[in-house]
Amino acid sequence: MRRLGSTRGRGRTGRLVAAGVACGAALAVLTVPAAQARQLGQGGRQSVHWEAKDSGTPQVRFRGLSAVDSHTAWLAGTAGTVLRTTDGGSSWRNVSPPGVADLEFRDVEAFDARHATVLAIGEGEASRIYRTDDGGATWTESFRNTDPKAFYDCLAFFDRRHGLAMSDPVDGRFRILSTSDGGRSWRVLPADGMPAALDGEAGFAASGQCLVTSGPKDVWLATGGAAHARVLHSADRGLTWRATETPVPAGDPAKGVFALAFRDRTHGLAVGGDYRADQSSPQAAAVTSDGGRTWRPAATPPPAYRSGAAWLPHSRSAALAVGPTGTDLTTDGGRSWRTIDTGSYDTVTCTRDLSCWAAGEKGRVARLER
C-alpha cells in the first residue's frame, strides 16, 4: 500500500449537472473560459462551480468520500475521523468510531444515511473495517488484519450485500477480502485466481478509488510502483483476475494509476501520475472501451497528478478528475481534459440524482453547484 506523505522507505512511500438539456447546459458553462463563465452567470445562467461546505475540521485530510445523493454524504479521513451530512453539506456531524484517533481512514462506502462501512489503512492491525447501521451512533469492528505482510488500500461494493477490499501483495499476489452480508463479516479469497504481482507493485490509498465496481460482478484494481502501471479486472466478484498494462507512467514507488472510474462494465477511465509535488506527470490518464482489456493514453491528459475520478451523472462522455492542483473535465469520454478549477481535492464522486462532491486536505469538502 502507498501511504502518501509517509517517511517510510521507498517500498512503502507515500501512497450535473443534469440529464438531457439541463446536463448539456451545465457542461457548456463548465467548458468555457472562466471569464466567459462569469459573464454567463451574470447574464442569468449560473455557472457550475465547486461550492465549499464547511466541515469544521481544518486539521483533517479527507481521502474517503461516499455520497448517497445531493443531501447525504460521508467523509473519512485522518485521526480516525468520520463525518456525515444529511442537509447537503450545510452541517456535518462527527460520527467517528470511538478510540480510533490513531487510525487513518482512507475509504468509506455508504448505502444510505444510516448504513456505511469505513476502511482504515496500514500495516498489520492498522488495517481495519468498521460498519454502522445507525448513522454512526455506534460502530462494529468487522475486520482487523492480523497478517503483518498485508496492507489494505481500498474498499468497494457491488450492492448492499456484496463487497471487496484489497491489500497490497502478500506472498507475491494482491490479497482480496470478500463480504456477502454488507460488511458484517469478511473472508480472504483464494489467491490462485490472482496473477503474480510485479516487483514493487502495490495500490495507492489516495482516494478510495483504487478498487471500483460496475454492475453485479465486475471489479477493477489499479496499481503502480512497478515497471508498469496495471489494471486488474475480475468478472466474478474477485475470484479470478486478468492484468493489463496501461500507458500511465510507472517505474517508481510514487508513480502509477491512482484512481479508476467506470460508467458501465466496458467504458472506464484511469488517472494518476507521480504524487510528488516537484515531479511532472505526463500521460497521467488513460481510457478503455473494452472493460479494461486494452487502455489508450489520453490525447490531452490532465496537466498534473490526479488522484480521483468520477463520471458525471447520466452522461456517456463527461467526467471529472481531481488532485492537489485542480479539477479537470472531459467531455469526450476521457480523450482530452481541461482544467476548470485550481482548488485542492483528493477524491470525487457523483450520484444518480445529479450531484457531485469532492473532498481533500485541510477539511475541504465541496458540492458542484449551479
mmCIF file with all atom_site columns, C-alpha atoms in Angstrom, residues 126-261:
data_model
loop_
_atom_site.group_PDB
_atom_site.id
_atom_site.type_symbol
_atom_site.label_atom_id
_atom_site.label_alt_id
_atom_site.label_comp_id
_atom_site.label_asym_id
_atom_site.label_entity_id
_atom_site.label_seq_id
_atom_site.pdbx_PDB_ins_code
_atom_site.Cartn_x
_atom_site.Cartn_y
_atom_site.Cartn_z
_atom_site.occupancy
_atom_site.B_iso_or_equiv
_atom_site.pdbx_formal_charge
_atom_site.auth_seq_id
_atom_site.auth_comp_id
_atom_site.auth_asym_id
_atom_site.auth_atom_id
_atom_site.pdbx_PDB_model_num
ATOM 1   C CA . ALA A 1 126 ? -3.754  -0.844  11.466  1.00 0.00 ? 126 ALA A CA 1
ATOM 2   C CA . SER A 1 127 ? -5.831  -2.168  8.549   1.00 0.00 ? 127 SER A CA 1
ATOM 3   C CA . ARG A 1 128 ? -9.400  -2.476  9.852   1.00 0.00 ? 128 ARG A CA 1
ATOM 4   C CA . ILE A 1 129 ? -13.008 -2.250  8.698   1.00 0.00 ? 129 ILE A CA 1
ATOM 5   C CA . TYR A 1 130 ? -15.858 -0.757  10.729  1.00 0.00 ? 130 TYR A CA 1
ATOM 6   C CA . ARG A 1 131 ? -19.577 -0.790  9.993   1.00 0.00 ? 131 ARG A CA 1
ATOM 7   C CA . THR A 1 132 ? -22.509 1.269   11.307  1.00 0.00 ? 132 THR A CA 1
ATOM 8   C CA . ASP A 1 133 ? -26.247 0.635   10.981  1.00 0.00 ? 133 ASP A CA 1
ATOM 9   C CA . ASP A 1 134 ? -27.445 3.722   12.860  1.00 0.00 ? 134 ASP A CA 1
ATOM 10  C CA . GLY A 1 135 ? -25.814 6.681   11.155  1.00 0.00 ? 135 GLY A CA 1
ATOM 11  C CA . GLY A 1 136 ? -22.598 6.421   13.127  1.00 0.00 ? 136 GLY A CA 1
ATOM 12  C CA . ALA A 1 137 ? -24.135 6.426   16.606  1.00 0.00 ? 137 ALA A CA 1
ATOM 13  C CA . THR A 1 138 ? -22.471 3.052   17.122  1.00 0.00 ? 138 THR A CA 1
ATOM 14  C CA . TRP A 1 139 ? -19.862 1.101   15.161  1.00 0.00 ? 139 TRP A CA 1
ATOM 15  C CA . THR A 1 140 ? -18.821 -2.532  14.956  1.00 0.00 ? 140 THR A CA 1
ATOM 16  C CA . GLU A 1 141 ? -15.302 -3.569  14.044  1.00 0.00 ? 141 GLU A CA 1
ATOM 17  C CA . SER A 1 142 ? -15.971 -6.261  11.452  1.00 0.00 ? 142 SER A CA 1
ATOM 18  C CA . PHE A 1 143 ? -12.389 -6.931  10.338  1.00 0.00 ? 143 PHE A CA 1
ATOM 19  C CA . ARG A 1 144 ? -8.905  -6.480  11.782  1.00 0.00 ? 144 ARG A CA 1
ATOM 20  C CA . ASN A 1 145 ? -5.916  -7.593  9.758   1.00 0.00 ? 145 ASN A CA 1
ATOM 21  C CA . THR A 1 146 ? -3.590  -9.950  11.639  1.00 0.00 ? 146 THR A CA 1
ATOM 22  C CA . ASP A 1 147 ? -1.094  -10.600 8.829   1.00 0.00 ? 147 ASP A CA 1
ATOM 23  C CA . PRO A 1 148 ? 1.915   -8.251  9.186   1.00 0.00 ? 148 PRO A CA 1
ATOM 24  C CA . LYS A 1 149 ? 2.572   -8.609  5.450   1.00 0.00 ? 149 LYS A CA 1
ATOM 25  C CA . ALA A 1 150 ? -0.869  -7.249  4.453   1.00 0.00 ? 150 ALA A CA 1
ATOM 26  C CA . PHE A 1 151 ? -1.695  -3.577  3.914   1.00 0.00 ? 151 PHE A CA 1
ATOM 27  C CA . TYR A 1 152 ? -5.271  -2.799  2.831   1.00 0.00 ? 152 TYR A CA 1
ATOM 28  C CA . ASP A 1 153 ? -5.867  0.104   0.449   1.00 0.00 ? 153 ASP A CA 1
ATOM 29  C CA . CYS A 1 154 ? -9.426  0.312   -0.863  1.00 0.00 ? 154 CYS A CA 1
ATOM 30  C CA . LEU A 1 155 ? -12.979 -0.904  -0.401  1.00 0.00 ? 155 LEU A CA 1
ATOM 31  C CA . ALA A 1 156 ? -15.813 -1.312  -2.935  1.00 0.00 ? 156 ALA A CA 1
ATOM 32  C CA . PHE A 1 157 ? -19.322 -2.770  -3.030  1.00 0.00 ? 157 PHE A CA 1
ATOM 33  C CA . PHE A 1 158 ? -21.373 -4.294  -5.843  1.00 0.00 ? 158 PHE A CA 1
ATOM 34  C CA . ASP A 1 159 ? -24.640 -3.885  -3.934  1.00 0.00 ? 159 ASP A CA 1
ATOM 35  C CA . ARG A 1 160 ? -25.758 -3.602  -0.318  1.00 0.00 ? 160 ARG A CA 1
ATOM 36  C CA . ARG A 1 161 ? -24.547 -7.120  0.499   1.00 0.00 ? 161 ARG A CA 1
ATOM 37  C CA . HIS A 1 162 ? -21.552 -7.961  -1.678  1.00 0.00 ? 162 HIS A CA 1
ATOM 38  C CA . GLY A 1 163 ? -18.254 -6.131  -1.475  1.00 0.00 ? 163 GLY A CA 1
ATOM 39  C CA . LEU A 1 164 ? -14.472 -6.459  -1.610  1.00 0.00 ? 164 LEU A CA 1
ATOM 40  C CA . ALA A 1 165 ? -11.404 -4.918  -0.017  1.00 0.00 ? 165 ALA A CA 1
ATOM 41  C CA . MET A 1 166 ? -7.904  -5.180  -1.467  1.00 0.00 ? 166 MET A CA 1
ATOM 42  C CA . SER A 1 167 ? -4.481  -5.412  0.104   1.00 0.00 ? 167 SER A CA 1
ATOM 43  C CA . ASP A 1 168 ? -1.052  -4.902  -1.384  1.00 0.00 ? 168 ASP A CA 1
ATOM 44  C CA . PRO A 1 169 ? 0.594   -8.171  -2.452  1.00 0.00 ? 169 PRO A CA 1
ATOM 45  C CA . VAL A 1 170 ? 1.086   -10.850 0.171   1.00 0.00 ? 170 VAL A CA 1
ATOM 46  C CA . ASP A 1 171 ? 3.426   -13.651 -0.883  1.00 0.00 ? 171 ASP A CA 1
ATOM 47  C CA . GLY A 1 172 ? 3.541   -12.238 -4.395  1.00 0.00 ? 172 GLY A CA 1
ATOM 48  C CA . ARG A 1 173 ? -0.169  -11.677 -5.083  1.00 0.00 ? 173 ARG A CA 1
ATOM 49  C CA . PHE A 1 174 ? -2.718  -8.996  -4.268  1.00 0.00 ? 174 PHE A CA 1
ATOM 50  C CA . ARG A 1 175 ? -4.965  -10.146 -1.440  1.00 0.00 ? 175 ARG A CA 1
ATOM 51  C CA . ILE A 1 176 ? -8.747  -9.774  -1.679  1.00 0.00 ? 176 ILE A CA 1
ATOM 52  C CA . LEU A 1 177 ? -11.279 -9.743  1.165   1.00 0.00 ? 177 LEU A CA 1
ATOM 53  C CA . SER A 1 178 ? -14.909 -10.542 0.435   1.00 0.00 ? 178 SER A CA 1
ATOM 54  C CA . THR A 1 179 ? -18.204 -9.909  2.215   1.00 0.00 ? 179 THR A CA 1
ATOM 55  C CA . SER A 1 180 ? -21.682 -11.184 1.354   1.00 0.00 ? 180 SER A CA 1
ATOM 56  C CA . ASP A 1 181 ? -23.529 -9.668  4.312   1.00 0.00 ? 181 ASP A CA 1
ATOM 57  C CA . GLY A 1 182 ? -22.972 -5.957  3.826   1.00 0.00 ? 182 GLY A CA 1
ATOM 58  C CA . GLY A 1 183 ? -19.612 -5.820  5.565   1.00 0.00 ? 183 GLY A CA 1
ATOM 59  C CA . ARG A 1 184 ? -20.639 -7.517  8.805   1.00 0.00 ? 184 ARG A CA 1
ATOM 60  C CA . SER A 1 185 ? -18.123 -10.292 8.171   1.00 0.00 ? 185 SER A CA 1
ATOM 61  C CA . TRP A 1 186 ? -15.173 -10.782 5.810   1.00 0.00 ? 186 TRP A CA 1
ATOM 62  C CA . ARG A 1 187 ? -13.122 -13.664 4.423   1.00 0.00 ? 187 ARG A CA 1
ATOM 63  C CA . VAL A 1 188 ? -9.891  -13.794 2.423   1.00 0.00 ? 188 VAL A CA 1
ATOM 64  C CA . LEU A 1 189 ? -10.495 -15.124 -1.085  1.00 0.00 ? 189 LEU A CA 1
ATOM 65  C CA . PRO A 1 190 ? -8.242  -17.854 -2.501  1.00 0.00 ? 190 PRO A CA 1
ATOM 66  C CA . ALA A 1 191 ? -5.144  -16.441 -4.209  1.00 0.00 ? 191 ALA A CA 1
ATOM 67  C CA . ASP A 1 192 ? -4.958  -18.954 -7.048  1.00 0.00 ? 192 ASP A CA 1
ATOM 68  C CA . GLY A 1 193 ? -7.120  -16.778 -9.330  1.00 0.00 ? 193 GLY A CA 1
ATOM 69  C CA . MET A 1 194 ? -4.877  -13.737 -8.890  1.00 0.00 ? 194 MET A CA 1
ATOM 70  C CA . PRO A 1 195 ? -1.942  -13.218 -11.284 1.00 0.00 ? 195 PRO A CA 1
ATOM 71  C CA . ALA A 1 196 ? 1.502   -12.700 -9.818  1.00 0.00 ? 196 ALA A CA 1
ATOM 72  C CA . ALA A 1 197 ? 2.355   -9.164  -8.776  1.00 0.00 ? 197 ALA A CA 1
ATOM 73  C CA . LEU A 1 198 ? 5.229   -7.329  -10.399 1.00 0.00 ? 198 LEU A CA 1
ATOM 74  C CA . ASP A 1 199 ? 8.300   -6.447  -8.385  1.00 0.00 ? 199 ASP A CA 1
ATOM 75  C CA . GLY A 1 200 ? 7.432   -3.397  -6.274  1.00 0.00 ? 200 GLY A CA 1
ATOM 76  C CA . GLU A 1 201 ? 3.773   -3.345  -7.370  1.00 0.00 ? 201 GLU A CA 1
ATOM 77  C CA . ALA A 1 202 ? 1.150   -2.028  -4.950  1.00 0.00 ? 202 ALA A CA 1
ATOM 78  C CA . GLY A 1 203 ? -2.004  0.052   -4.723  1.00 0.00 ? 203 GLY A CA 1
ATOM 79  C CA . PHE A 1 204 ? -2.441  3.690   -3.735  1.00 0.00 ? 204 PHE A CA 1
ATOM 80  C CA . ALA A 1 205 ? -4.769  4.625   -0.874  1.00 0.00 ? 205 ALA A CA 1
ATOM 81  C CA . ALA A 1 206 ? -5.138  8.154   -2.200  1.00 0.00 ? 206 ALA A CA 1
ATOM 82  C CA . SER A 1 207 ? -8.870  8.478   -2.856  1.00 0.00 ? 207 SER A CA 1
ATOM 83  C CA . GLY A 1 208 ? -10.666 5.218   -2.121  1.00 0.00 ? 208 GLY A CA 1
ATOM 84  C CA . GLN A 1 209 ? -10.762 4.608   -5.892  1.00 0.00 ? 209 GLN A CA 1
ATOM 85  C CA . CYS A 1 210 ? -8.025  2.047   -6.474  1.00 0.00 ? 210 CYS A CA 1
ATOM 86  C CA . LEU A 1 211 ? -10.770 -0.625  -6.343  1.00 0.00 ? 211 LEU A CA 1
ATOM 87  C CA . VAL A 1 212 ? -14.054 0.063   -8.197  1.00 0.00 ? 212 VAL A CA 1
ATOM 88  C CA . THR A 1 213 ? -17.079 -1.928  -9.348  1.00 0.00 ? 213 THR A CA 1
ATOM 89  C CA . SER A 1 214 ? -19.731 -1.754  -12.042 1.00 0.00 ? 214 SER A CA 1
ATOM 90  C CA . GLY A 1 215 ? -22.811 -3.933  -12.050 1.00 0.00 ? 215 GLY A CA 1
ATOM 91  C CA . PRO A 1 216 ? -23.243 -7.115  -10.024 1.00 0.00 ? 216 PRO A CA 1
ATOM 92  C CA . LYS A 1 217 ? -19.892 -8.848  -10.651 1.00 0.00 ? 217 LYS A CA 1
ATOM 93  C CA . ASP A 1 218 ? -17.278 -6.663  -12.390 1.00 0.00 ? 218 ASP A CA 1
ATOM 94  C CA . VAL A 1 219 ? -14.455 -5.105  -10.379 1.00 0.00 ? 219 VAL A CA 1
ATOM 95  C CA . TRP A 1 220 ? -11.170 -3.387  -11.292 1.00 0.00 ? 220 TRP A CA 1
ATOM 96  C CA . LEU A 1 221 ? -7.987  -2.866  -9.265  1.00 0.00 ? 221 LEU A CA 1
ATOM 97  C CA . ALA A 1 222 ? -5.396  -0.150  -10.033 1.00 0.00 ? 222 ALA A CA 1
ATOM 98  C CA . THR A 1 223 ? -1.678  -0.490  -9.381  1.00 0.00 ? 223 THR A CA 1
ATOM 99  C CA . GLY A 1 224 ? 1.616   1.377   -9.515  1.00 0.00 ? 224 GLY A CA 1
ATOM 100 C CA . GLY A 1 225 ? 5.117   1.299   -8.128  1.00 0.00 ? 225 GLY A CA 1
ATOM 101 C CA . ALA A 1 226 ? 6.421   -1.345  -10.523 1.00 0.00 ? 226 ALA A CA 1
ATOM 102 C CA . ALA A 1 227 ? 7.901   -1.149  -14.012 1.00 0.00 ? 227 ALA A CA 1
ATOM 103 C CA . HIS A 1 228 ? 4.369   -0.874  -15.411 1.00 0.00 ? 228 HIS A CA 1
ATOM 104 C CA . ALA A 1 229 ? 1.126   0.583   -14.063 1.00 0.00 ? 229 ALA A CA 1
ATOM 105 C CA . ARG A 1 230 ? -1.528  -2.075  -14.449 1.00 0.00 ? 230 ARG A CA 1
ATOM 106 C CA . VAL A 1 231 ? -5.269  -2.531  -14.077 1.00 0.00 ? 231 VAL A CA 1
ATOM 107 C CA . LEU A 1 232 ? -6.556  -5.914  -12.939 1.00 0.00 ? 232 LEU A CA 1
ATOM 108 C CA . HIS A 1 233 ? -10.128 -6.937  -13.821 1.00 0.00 ? 233 HIS A CA 1
ATOM 109 C CA . SER A 1 234 ? -12.393 -9.609  -12.366 1.00 0.00 ? 234 SER A CA 1
ATOM 110 C CA . ALA A 1 235 ? -15.800 -10.542 -13.791 1.00 0.00 ? 235 ALA A CA 1
ATOM 111 C CA . ASP A 1 236 ? -16.705 -12.923 -10.954 1.00 0.00 ? 236 ASP A CA 1
ATOM 112 C CA . ARG A 1 237 ? -16.521 -10.744 -7.820  1.00 0.00 ? 237 ARG A CA 1
ATOM 113 C CA . GLY A 1 238 ? -12.822 -11.203 -7.275  1.00 0.00 ? 238 GLY A CA 1
ATOM 114 C CA . LEU A 1 239 ? -12.332 -14.939 -7.705  1.00 0.00 ? 239 LEU A CA 1
ATOM 115 C CA . THR A 1 240 ? -10.287 -14.718 -10.924 1.00 0.00 ? 240 THR A CA 1
ATOM 116 C CA . TRP A 1 241 ? -8.404  -11.750 -12.381 1.00 0.00 ? 241 TRP A CA 1
ATOM 117 C CA . ARG A 1 242 ? -6.721  -10.642 -15.602 1.00 0.00 ? 242 ARG A CA 1
ATOM 118 C CA . ALA A 1 243 ? -3.975  -7.981  -15.556 1.00 0.00 ? 243 ALA A CA 1
ATOM 119 C CA . THR A 1 244 ? -3.425  -5.403  -18.309 1.00 0.00 ? 244 THR A CA 1
ATOM 120 C CA . GLU A 1 245 ? -0.688  -2.807  -18.652 1.00 0.00 ? 245 GLU A CA 1
ATOM 121 C CA . THR A 1 246 ? -1.698  0.834   -19.036 1.00 0.00 ? 246 THR A CA 1
ATOM 122 C CA . PRO A 1 247 ? 0.187   3.722   -20.673 1.00 0.00 ? 247 PRO A CA 1
ATOM 123 C CA . VAL A 1 248 ? 0.218   5.647   -17.383 1.00 0.00 ? 248 VAL A CA 1
ATOM 124 C CA . PRO A 1 249 ? 3.895   6.079   -16.371 1.00 0.00 ? 249 PRO A CA 1
ATOM 125 C CA . ALA A 1 250 ? 5.243   3.945   -13.523 1.00 0.00 ? 250 ALA A CA 1
ATOM 126 C CA . GLY A 1 251 ? 8.704   2.664   -12.644 1.00 0.00 ? 251 GLY A CA 1
ATOM 127 C CA . ASP A 1 252 ? 8.853   4.375   -9.241  1.00 0.00 ? 252 ASP A CA 1
ATOM 128 C CA . PRO A 1 253 ? 7.046   3.828   -5.903  1.00 0.00 ? 253 PRO A CA 1
ATOM 129 C CA . ALA A 1 254 ? 5.348   7.229   -6.315  1.00 0.00 ? 254 ALA A CA 1
ATOM 130 C CA . LYS A 1 255 ? 4.020   6.605   -9.848  1.00 0.00 ? 255 LYS A CA 1
ATOM 131 C CA . GLY A 1 256 ? 1.103   4.690   -11.292 1.00 0.00 ? 256 GLY A CA 1
ATOM 132 C CA . VAL A 1 257 ? -2.670  4.572   -11.598 1.00 0.00 ? 257 VAL A CA 1
ATOM 133 C CA . PHE A 1 258 ? -4.222  6.108   -8.510  1.00 0.00 ? 258 PHE A CA 1
ATOM 134 C CA . ALA A 1 259 ? -7.938  6.025   -9.405  1.00 0.00 ? 259 ALA A CA 1
ATOM 135 C CA . LEU A 1 260 ? -10.389 4.298   -11.714 1.00 0.00 ? 260 LEU A CA 1
ATOM 136 C CA . ALA A 1 261 ? -13.926 5.192   -12.780 1.00 0.00 ? 261 ALA A CA 1
#
